[in-house]
Structure formats: C-alpha cells, structure tokens
Amino acid sequence: MSFALLATAAAGCSEDAPDPNAIDPGSFFPSYGDVAFQKCAPNPDEGVYDNTFNIQICRTSNTVGESVRLAYSVKVYDALSDSYVDGPKNLFTVPEQFTYTTSAPMGYIPVVAHNELMEIHEPIMLTVTILDDTAYGANTIEVEYQRVYPEESWTHVGTCNVVDGWIFPIFGLDGFDYSFDCSFEVNDADPLLYRLVNPYQSPMFYEGLRSYNIAPAGGRYYWQVDLNDPENPAILPSVSGFDFRPDVLPLGMLTICNGEGYCLEMGLDVEENIAPDERSTFKDNVISVNTCFFFEESGVGPYNNGGKGQISFPPYVEINQTPAGTPQAKIAPAGIGQSNGRLAVQYFNKTLNVKI
C-alpha cells in the first residue's frame, strides 16, 4: 500500500548544529519537513508494501546504545465537526523505546501503518512524543497520514477506447468526433480500480496535437478509474500527460478528473455537489463523463471544461455495474471509434485555435 505524508514539528529547532558536548543531552525532532521521513523499501515477497516509514530523531550527544522513551496518539478526521478526534492506536505500530545503534547525531524511528484498518483517503493524524526530552528542540512531531490507492501491483487487461472531453474542448473540438485507444490495467488488490496507461502518448493519439504536448516522451502517466461505486464512476485526479507549450497556453501539465472523482478525492458528497444532469454514468461497460474537470500545473482549479468524455471497456471485462453487487452480463462497448485517417483528413491539416 502507498501513502501520503505531511510532517510538522510542534516547535522549531535551532539553526545551529547540536553540540555533542551539550550539558543537557537529549533527543528532539527536526523541523525541516519531509527530510524527517524515510520510506522503507517494500518487500512484496514478505507481504511488506509501502506502509512502513521512518521518523527522524536528533540528539545532542553521541553515545552508542543511548535510549529514549516514546509515546504516541492517533486522531482521525471527523467530517461533522471538521476537526480531528481521538482514534484507535492500533492504526499504527510505534516502538515504546528507540535506541541509537551508532554515534551519529540522528536516527530513524520505524513506524508501521496498518492500512488494512484504514479507509482510503481518510485523514489520520499520528503524534509521536519523546518522553525523555530536552529543551533544546521539539519533543513532539505530527504526521498527517492518508492511505491512498494501492500502487504496487497492476495487471494489463487490454485496450479501451477514449473520447477526450478534457483537451479537445480547449481547441474547440468535440471529442466524440475523434476517439483513440490506449492500454489499461486492473489493480491486483482492488479489481474495481483501473488505470489508463499514457492516454495522451498512445500510438493512436491524434498526431495533430502532438506538437502542442511537450510532456516527456516515454513518461508514465496514468488515469485512475474507480468503479467501486457503479452509480458514481470516478476518474480520480490524475496527471494527464498533456503539458502545454508555454507559448500556446501557460497551463503546464494538466491534472484531469471528473466531478465524481473530485468529490471522492475531497471527501465531498456527490449528490450535494453535482447536479443530476452533470453526473457521470456507467452502463454496458461504458463510462459516460458529463463533468470534465482539469487543474493547471500550479494546482489552480478545478475548471469545468464543458466537454463530454467517454471510456469504453472491451466486452470481455466483466465489471460490477449494479448496486446489488451482481455483475452484469458481458456487453460489447458502443462502437464510437473513428480512424486516425479520418481524423487527419477532416481536421489536422487545419489551423488550431486554442481557447480557454
């Protein structure tokens, strides 16, 4: 499992380096951001994924074998009060004591996050406290942890067809006039989580826009599609792989999603935030996207592009499409593909006029 971390120390430490001969020896937490963390290398053969991490701890002495006592608390986010409330400590394993095994002025406290006990994207605050502290620096540190979607193992499923409602409208085009194919994969841990592989770098991607896309060739850009709730198919905020030339449109690399994916990411209620006629649907192996959002590279957004999109899975992919949990019969996707030959003849020998 992978995760996201954001660290803040309860108080800053001195700009000066610790004095190994300080009269008041003790340990403290640094205040210089994510340098305080190390992700542990996953070992899938032993069932260890990206759910382990280390918290850096500093000290004012250099004695090998010196130990420090630790305590920790856990809070979970409560949407009703818009605040953190006490949560179960078994969401994490933190040692009660840490021992310095070298004379180095710092070490790393191993922490295990038990993702199997957490909801995906549920904000959790882990606070670690040094009991044997010194006044030299901070004796507590907070880690905002979120279990995110499994990243460690994906299996190629086949080819899906994409109608683009994100980029084409910027050029004044209707994506339903031109569609393209790209490969897609299913997550081995979640059979209803898919990802499209490099849609905008697909060999079948429209040649006429290639000169406008300066994303590095051979990059890995995935659109994640969550179908766990078939009534609210979600294209999660995903780096698109379309990086605008600055002289054309200073937006940079776009991040795309649909309204349902944005709500899922932000913990918002779909019914309260998306009008019925703007919601996406999933039927007969086809996701019809009615709200195509994009963000600028700077994170500004989301913008509703006003376009319509579509993702059609092949007929041999059986996906749960009913709330009752009964898979629908395998149905071939709608025939919406258009050839690149028609694409080139009809449009791409013309001048493109970018609008936003």
Short mmCIF file of C-alpha atoms in Angstrom, two decimals:
data_model
loop_
_atom_site.label_atom_id
_atom_site.label_comp_id
_atom_site.label_asym_id
_atom_site.label_seq_id
_atom_site.Cartn_x
_atom_site.Cartn_y
_atom_site.Cartn_z
CA MET A 1 0.00 0.00 0.00
CA SER A 2 1.20 3.52 -0.60
CA PHE A 3 0.59 6.62 1.40
CA ALA A 4 0.98 10.37 1.61
CA LEU A 5 2.83 12.11 4.43
CA LEU A 6 2.87 15.68 5.68
CA ALA A 7 5.03 16.47 8.72
CA THR A 8 5.05 19.43 11.09
CA ALA A 9 7.14 19.72 14.24
CA ALA A 10 5.47 21.17 17.32
CA ALA A 11 8.33 23.65 17.66
CA GLY A 12 11.33 24.53 15.53
CA CYS A 13 14.86 23.56 16.42
CA SER A 14 17.93 25.78 16.44
CA GLU A 15 19.61 26.83 13.22
CA ASP A 16 22.91 25.71 14.78
CA ALA A 17 24.03 22.09 14.77
CA PRO A 18 23.64 20.23 18.08
CA ASP A 19 26.69 20.37 20.34
CA PRO A 20 27.77 16.78 21.14
CA ASN A 21 29.18 18.06 24.45
CA ALA A 22 25.99 19.87 25.49
CA ILE A 23 25.36 19.81 29.23
CA ASP A 24 21.69 18.93 28.69
CA PRO A 25 21.81 15.82 26.48
CA GLY A 26 18.59 14.62 24.97
CA SER A 27 16.63 13.93 21.80
CA PHE A 28 14.38 16.16 19.74
CA PHE A 29 12.55 16.15 16.42
CA PRO A 30 13.75 18.24 13.48
CA SER A 31 11.51 20.84 11.89
CA TYR A 32 12.71 20.67 8.31
CA GLY A 33 9.79 18.98 6.60
CA ASP A 34 9.87 15.74 4.70
CA VAL A 35 13.61 15.27 5.27
CA ALA A 36 12.44 13.91 8.62
CA PHE A 37 10.96 10.86 6.87
CA GLN A 38 12.26 7.84 5.04
CA LYS A 39 10.00 5.44 3.20
CA CYS A 40 11.06 1.84 3.75
CA ALA A 41 11.72 -0.28 0.69
CA PRO A 42 8.76 -2.62 0.10
CA ASN A 43 9.29 -6.37 0.01
CA PRO A 44 6.20 -7.91 -1.63
CA ASP A 45 7.63 -11.42 -1.20
CA GLU A 46 7.26 -10.96 2.56
CA GLY A 47 3.95 -9.11 2.28
CA VAL A 48 5.53 -5.73 3.05
CA TYR A 49 4.37 -2.82 0.90
CA ASP A 50 4.69 0.96 1.21
CA ASN A 51 3.02 1.05 4.62
CA THR A 52 6.25 1.43 6.62
CA PHE A 53 8.16 4.64 7.16
CA ASN A 54 10.79 6.13 9.48
CA ILE A 55 10.65 9.34 11.52
CA GLN A 56 13.96 11.09 12.01
CA ILE A 57 15.05 11.84 15.58
CA CYS A 58 18.02 14.04 16.52
CA ARG A 59 20.08 14.31 19.69
CA THR A 60 22.71 16.45 21.41
CA SER A 61 25.03 13.58 22.35
CA ASN A 62 26.82 10.77 20.51
CA THR A 63 26.68 7.81 22.87
CA VAL A 64 26.19 4.40 21.26
CA GLY A 65 23.36 2.50 22.94
CA GLU A 66 21.62 5.59 24.28
CA SER A 67 17.86 5.04 24.51
CA VAL A 68 14.85 7.32 24.59
CA ARG A 69 11.27 6.54 25.60
CA LEU A 70 8.44 7.29 23.18
CA ALA A 71 4.67 7.65 23.30
CA TYR A 72 2.13 8.27 20.56
CA SER A 73 -1.50 9.15 19.99
CA VAL A 74 -3.83 8.88 16.99
CA LYS A 75 -6.62 11.17 15.83
CA VAL A 76 -8.99 10.65 12.90
CA TYR A 77 -10.79 13.30 10.90
CA ASP A 78 -14.46 13.86 11.77
CA ALA A 79 -16.37 15.49 8.92
CA LEU A 80 -19.27 16.62 11.11
CA SER A 81 -17.10 18.74 13.38
CA ASP A 82 -14.46 19.43 10.71
CA SER A 83 -11.77 18.51 13.22
CA TYR A 84 -9.63 15.63 14.43
CA VAL A 85 -10.98 13.42 17.23
CA ASP A 86 -9.36 10.60 19.21
CA GLY A 87 -8.87 7.45 17.16
CA PRO A 88 -7.69 3.86 17.78
CA LYS A 89 -3.96 3.50 18.43
CA ASN A 90 -3.84 0.16 16.62
CA LEU A 91 -3.84 2.01 13.29
CA PHE A 92 -0.07 2.35 13.79
CA THR A 93 2.73 0.48 15.50
CA VAL A 94 5.30 2.77 17.12
CA PRO A 95 8.06 1.40 19.38
CA GLU A 96 7.95 2.33 23.07
CA GLN A 97 11.69 2.88 23.07
CA PHE A 98 14.26 3.89 20.47
CA THR A 99 17.97 3.06 20.82
CA TYR A 100 20.80 4.75 18.92
CA THR A 101 22.98 1.99 17.48
CA THR A 102 25.72 4.31 16.19
CA SER A 103 27.41 7.51 17.31
CA ALA A 104 25.59 9.52 14.64
CA PRO A 105 23.70 12.61 15.85
CA MET A 106 20.43 11.25 14.47
CA GLY A 107 18.47 8.05 13.95
CA TYR A 108 15.17 6.86 12.50
CA ILE A 109 12.16 5.56 14.42
CA PRO A 110 10.39 2.75 12.49
CA VAL A 111 6.62 3.14 12.16
CA VAL A 112 4.15 0.71 10.59
CA ALA A 113 0.80 1.95 9.29
CA HIS A 114 -1.88 -0.75 9.31
CA ASN A 115 -3.59 0.16 6.05
CA GLU A 116 -5.95 -2.77 6.26
CA LEU A 117 -7.66 -1.00 9.20
CA MET A 118 -7.98 2.36 7.43
CA GLU A 119 -10.45 3.80 4.99
CA ILE A 120 -8.94 5.01 1.73
CA HIS A 121 -8.26 8.77 1.83
CA GLU A 122 -9.32 9.08 5.48
CA PRO A 123 -7.06 11.75 7.07
CA ILE A 124 -5.34 10.42 10.19
CA MET A 125 -3.04 12.38 12.49
CA LEU A 126 -0.24 10.49 14.24
CA THR A 127 1.52 12.38 17.03
CA VAL A 128 4.79 10.95 18.39
CA THR A 129 6.19 12.29 21.66
CA ILE A 130 9.69 11.96 23.14
CA LEU A 131 9.25 11.37 26.87
CA ASP A 132 12.95 11.80 27.69
CA ASP A 133 13.15 15.19 26.03
CA THR A 134 15.39 18.20 26.20
CA ALA A 135 14.63 21.88 25.99
CA TYR A 136 16.98 22.04 23.02
CA GLY A 137 14.29 21.35 20.42
CA ALA A 138 10.82 19.96 19.70
CA ASN A 139 9.72 16.88 21.60
CA THR A 140 6.60 16.14 19.52
CA ILE A 141 6.00 15.70 15.81
CA GLU A 142 2.77 15.26 13.85
CA VAL A 143 2.37 13.10 10.78
CA GLU A 144 -0.76 13.55 8.66
CA TYR A 145 -1.24 10.15 7.06
CA GLN A 146 -3.63 9.01 4.35
CA ARG A 147 -3.95 5.57 2.94
CA VAL A 148 -4.15 6.01 -0.81
CA TYR A 149 -4.98 3.61 -3.57
CA PRO A 150 -2.76 0.54 -3.93
CA GLU A 151 0.10 1.19 -6.33
CA GLU A 152 2.27 -1.86 -6.00
CA SER A 153 0.81 -4.31 -8.47
CA TRP A 154 -1.18 -3.88 -11.70
CA THR A 155 -2.07 -6.33 -14.46
CA HIS A 156 -2.55 -5.43 -18.11
CA VAL A 157 -6.16 -6.08 -19.15
CA GLY A 158 -6.35 -4.93 -22.75
CA THR A 159 -7.29 -1.86 -24.75
CA CYS A 160 -10.02 0.66 -24.02
CA ASN A 161 -11.42 3.41 -26.20
CA VAL A 162 -11.31 7.02 -25.02
CA VAL A 163 -13.36 10.04 -26.04
CA ASP A 164 -11.46 13.08 -24.78
CA GLY A 165 -13.54 15.73 -23.03
CA TRP A 166 -10.58 17.49 -21.40
CA ILE A 167 -8.07 18.60 -24.04
CA PHE A 168 -10.17 18.71 -27.21
CA PRO A 169 -12.59 21.37 -25.90
CA ILE A 170 -9.62 23.68 -25.26
CA PHE A 171 -9.03 23.52 -29.02
CA GLY A 172 -12.72 23.99 -29.76
CA LEU A 173 -13.25 20.34 -30.75
CA ASP A 174 -15.85 17.76 -29.84
CA GLY A 175 -14.11 14.60 -28.64
CA PHE A 176 -16.91 12.41 -29.98
CA ASP A 177 -15.74 13.23 -33.49
CA TYR A 178 -12.38 11.61 -32.73
CA SER A 179 -11.56 8.79 -30.34
CA PHE A 180 -8.39 6.85 -29.65
CA ASP A 181 -7.36 3.63 -27.96
CA CYS A 182 -4.94 3.06 -25.12
CA SER A 183 -3.98 0.15 -22.90
CA PHE A 184 -5.38 -0.15 -19.39
CA GLU A 185 -4.65 -2.16 -16.26
CA VAL A 186 -6.51 -3.53 -13.23
CA ASN A 187 -5.18 -3.27 -9.69
CA ASP A 188 -4.35 -6.68 -8.25
CA ALA A 189 -5.55 -5.67 -4.78
CA ASP A 190 -8.76 -3.95 -5.93
CA PRO A 191 -10.43 -5.49 -9.01
CA LEU A 192 -12.66 -2.41 -9.43
CA LEU A 193 -9.75 0.02 -9.65
CA TYR A 194 -8.38 0.57 -13.16
CA ARG A 195 -5.84 2.85 -14.72
CA LEU A 196 -5.39 4.02 -18.29
CA VAL A 197 -1.76 3.99 -19.41
CA ASN A 198 -0.37 7.09 -21.12
CA PRO A 199 -3.59 8.07 -22.94
CA TYR A 200 -2.09 11.22 -24.48
CA GLN A 201 1.04 9.36 -25.57
CA SER A 202 -0.81 6.45 -27.10
CA PRO A 203 0.42 5.38 -30.56
CA MET A 204 -3.12 6.14 -31.73
CA PHE A 205 -3.14 9.61 -30.18
CA TYR A 206 -4.11 12.33 -32.60
CA GLU A 207 -1.00 13.49 -34.43
CA GLY A 208 -2.32 16.99 -34.91
CA LEU A 209 -1.97 17.83 -31.20
CA ARG A 210 1.40 16.21 -30.65
CA SER A 211 3.34 19.42 -31.27
CA TYR A 212 1.31 21.10 -28.52
CA ASN A 213 2.13 18.43 -25.95
CA ILE A 214 5.65 18.81 -24.56
CA ALA A 215 5.30 16.11 -21.90
CA PRO A 216 8.46 13.98 -21.91
CA ALA A 217 8.20 11.08 -24.32
CA GLY A 218 8.18 7.77 -22.52
CA GLY A 219 6.78 9.26 -19.30
CA ARG A 220 4.38 7.25 -17.23
CA TYR A 221 1.00 8.96 -16.94
CA TYR A 222 -1.96 7.08 -15.51
CA TRP A 223 -5.64 7.99 -15.30
CA GLN A 224 -7.09 6.10 -12.35
CA VAL A 225 -10.71 4.98 -12.61
CA ASP A 226 -12.57 3.80 -9.51
CA LEU A 227 -15.68 1.70 -10.16
CA ASN A 228 -16.31 0.54 -6.59
CA ASP A 229 -19.47 2.65 -6.60
CA PRO A 230 -21.01 1.89 -10.01
CA GLU A 231 -23.58 4.66 -9.63
CA ASN A 232 -20.79 7.20 -9.22
CA PRO A 233 -17.95 6.15 -11.55
CA ALA A 234 -14.93 8.19 -10.53
CA ILE A 235 -11.97 9.30 -12.62
CA LEU A 236 -9.64 10.28 -9.81
CA PRO A 237 -7.43 13.38 -10.14
CA SER A 238 -4.69 12.11 -12.43
CA VAL A 239 -1.70 13.71 -14.12
CA SER A 240 -2.89 13.81 -17.70
CA GLY A 241 0.36 13.57 -19.62
CA PHE A 242 -0.58 16.69 -21.60
CA ASP A 243 1.89 19.51 -20.95
CA PHE A 244 1.03 22.67 -22.90
CA ARG A 245 3.70 24.64 -24.71
CA PRO A 246 4.08 27.95 -22.79
CA ASP A 247 3.72 29.98 -25.98
CA VAL A 248 0.37 28.29 -26.69
CA LEU A 249 -1.26 28.25 -23.28
CA PRO A 250 0.59 28.76 -19.96
CA LEU A 251 -1.21 25.97 -18.10
CA GLY A 252 1.63 23.47 -17.83
CA MET A 253 0.89 19.80 -17.22
CA LEU A 254 -2.83 19.38 -16.62
CA THR A 255 -4.37 17.17 -13.96
CA ILE A 256 -7.74 15.78 -15.03
CA CYS A 257 -10.70 14.14 -13.29
CA ASN A 258 -14.48 14.01 -13.40
CA GLY A 259 -16.85 15.50 -10.85
CA GLU A 260 -17.27 12.20 -9.02
CA GLY A 261 -13.50 11.70 -8.81
CA TYR A 262 -13.03 15.20 -7.45
CA CYS A 263 -15.70 14.62 -4.79
CA LEU A 264 -14.15 11.31 -3.78
CA GLU A 265 -10.72 12.91 -3.51
CA MET A 266 -12.02 15.82 -1.43
CA GLY A 267 -14.43 13.82 0.73
CA LEU A 268 -17.48 15.61 -0.69
CA ASP A 269 -20.98 14.23 -1.23
CA VAL A 270 -21.72 13.70 -4.93
CA GLU A 271 -25.47 14.37 -4.63
CA GLU A 272 -24.87 17.66 -2.82
CA ASN A 273 -22.17 18.92 -5.18
CA ILE A 274 -23.05 17.66 -8.67
CA ALA A 275 -26.37 18.35 -10.38
CA PRO A 276 -28.16 15.21 -11.68
CA ASP A 277 -27.67 16.20 -15.32
CA GLU A 278 -23.91 16.69 -14.74
CA ARG A 279 -23.21 13.29 -13.20
CA SER A 280 -21.29 10.57 -14.96
CA THR A 281 -22.90 7.19 -15.65
CA PHE A 282 -21.64 3.64 -16.08
CA LYS A 283 -23.63 1.30 -18.27
CA ASP A 284 -22.83 -1.54 -20.66
CA ASN A 285 -19.10 -1.25 -19.89
CA VAL A 286 -19.09 2.42 -20.88
CA ILE A 287 -18.38 5.37 -18.58
CA SER A 288 -20.06 8.50 -19.88
CA VAL A 289 -18.33 11.51 -18.32
CA ASN A 290 -20.55 14.57 -18.04
CA THR A 291 -18.28 16.79 -15.94
CA CYS A 292 -14.71 17.01 -17.23
CA PHE A 293 -12.56 18.90 -14.73
CA PHE A 294 -8.94 19.93 -15.14
CA PHE A 295 -6.39 21.68 -12.94
CA GLU A 296 -3.47 23.82 -14.03
CA GLU A 297 0.02 22.64 -13.17
CA SER A 298 0.08 25.22 -10.37
CA GLY A 299 -2.91 23.47 -8.79
CA VAL A 300 -5.36 26.20 -9.74
CA GLY A 301 -8.79 24.80 -10.50
CA PRO A 302 -10.81 22.77 -10.96
CA TYR A 303 -12.19 24.13 -14.21
CA ASN A 304 -15.22 22.54 -15.82
CA ASN A 305 -14.21 22.19 -19.43
CA GLY A 306 -17.78 21.92 -20.64
CA GLY A 307 -16.88 18.90 -22.75
CA LYS A 308 -18.16 15.33 -22.59
CA GLY A 309 -15.93 12.29 -22.31
CA GLN A 310 -16.26 8.56 -22.53
CA ILE A 311 -14.26 5.45 -21.65
CA SER A 312 -15.33 2.15 -23.20
CA PHE A 313 -14.02 -1.09 -21.78
CA PRO A 314 -13.81 -4.16 -24.03
CA PRO A 315 -16.62 -6.74 -23.88
CA TYR A 316 -14.54 -9.38 -22.10
CA VAL A 317 -14.09 -7.20 -19.00
CA GLU A 318 -16.79 -8.12 -16.51
CA ILE A 319 -17.41 -5.29 -14.05
CA ASN A 320 -19.93 -4.99 -11.24
CA GLN A 321 -22.39 -2.41 -12.54
CA THR A 322 -25.29 -2.77 -10.15
CA PRO A 323 -25.68 -1.58 -6.54
CA ALA A 324 -26.85 -5.04 -5.53
CA GLY A 325 -23.43 -6.42 -6.38
CA THR A 326 -24.48 -8.72 -9.24
CA PRO A 327 -22.22 -8.40 -12.27
CA GLN A 328 -23.96 -7.51 -15.48
CA ALA A 329 -23.65 -9.76 -18.47
CA LYS A 330 -20.65 -9.01 -20.62
CA ILE A 331 -21.79 -6.45 -23.18
CA ALA A 332 -19.73 -5.06 -26.02
CA PRO A 333 -18.94 -1.33 -25.73
CA ALA A 334 -20.64 1.10 -28.05
CA GLY A 335 -18.97 1.49 -31.42
CA ILE A 336 -17.68 5.03 -31.27
CA GLY A 337 -14.19 4.69 -32.70
CA GLN A 338 -13.03 6.86 -35.56
CA SER A 339 -9.93 6.17 -37.59
CA ASN A 340 -6.89 8.39 -37.42
CA GLY A 341 -7.06 8.61 -41.20
CA ARG A 342 -10.40 10.37 -41.00
CA LEU A 343 -9.03 12.48 -38.17
CA ALA A 344 -6.09 13.71 -40.23
CA VAL A 345 -8.18 14.42 -43.33
CA GLN A 346 -11.01 16.17 -41.57
CA TYR A 347 -9.16 18.31 -39.12
CA PHE A 348 -5.43 18.21 -38.62
CA ASN A 349 -4.41 19.93 -41.81
CA LYS A 350 -6.23 22.98 -40.48
CA THR A 351 -5.02 25.72 -38.15
CA LEU A 352 -5.68 25.13 -34.47
CA ASN A 353 -7.15 27.97 -32.45
CA VAL A 354 -6.64 27.49 -28.75
CA LYS A 355 -9.30 28.86 -26.40
CA ILE A 356 -9.86 28.79 -22.66
#
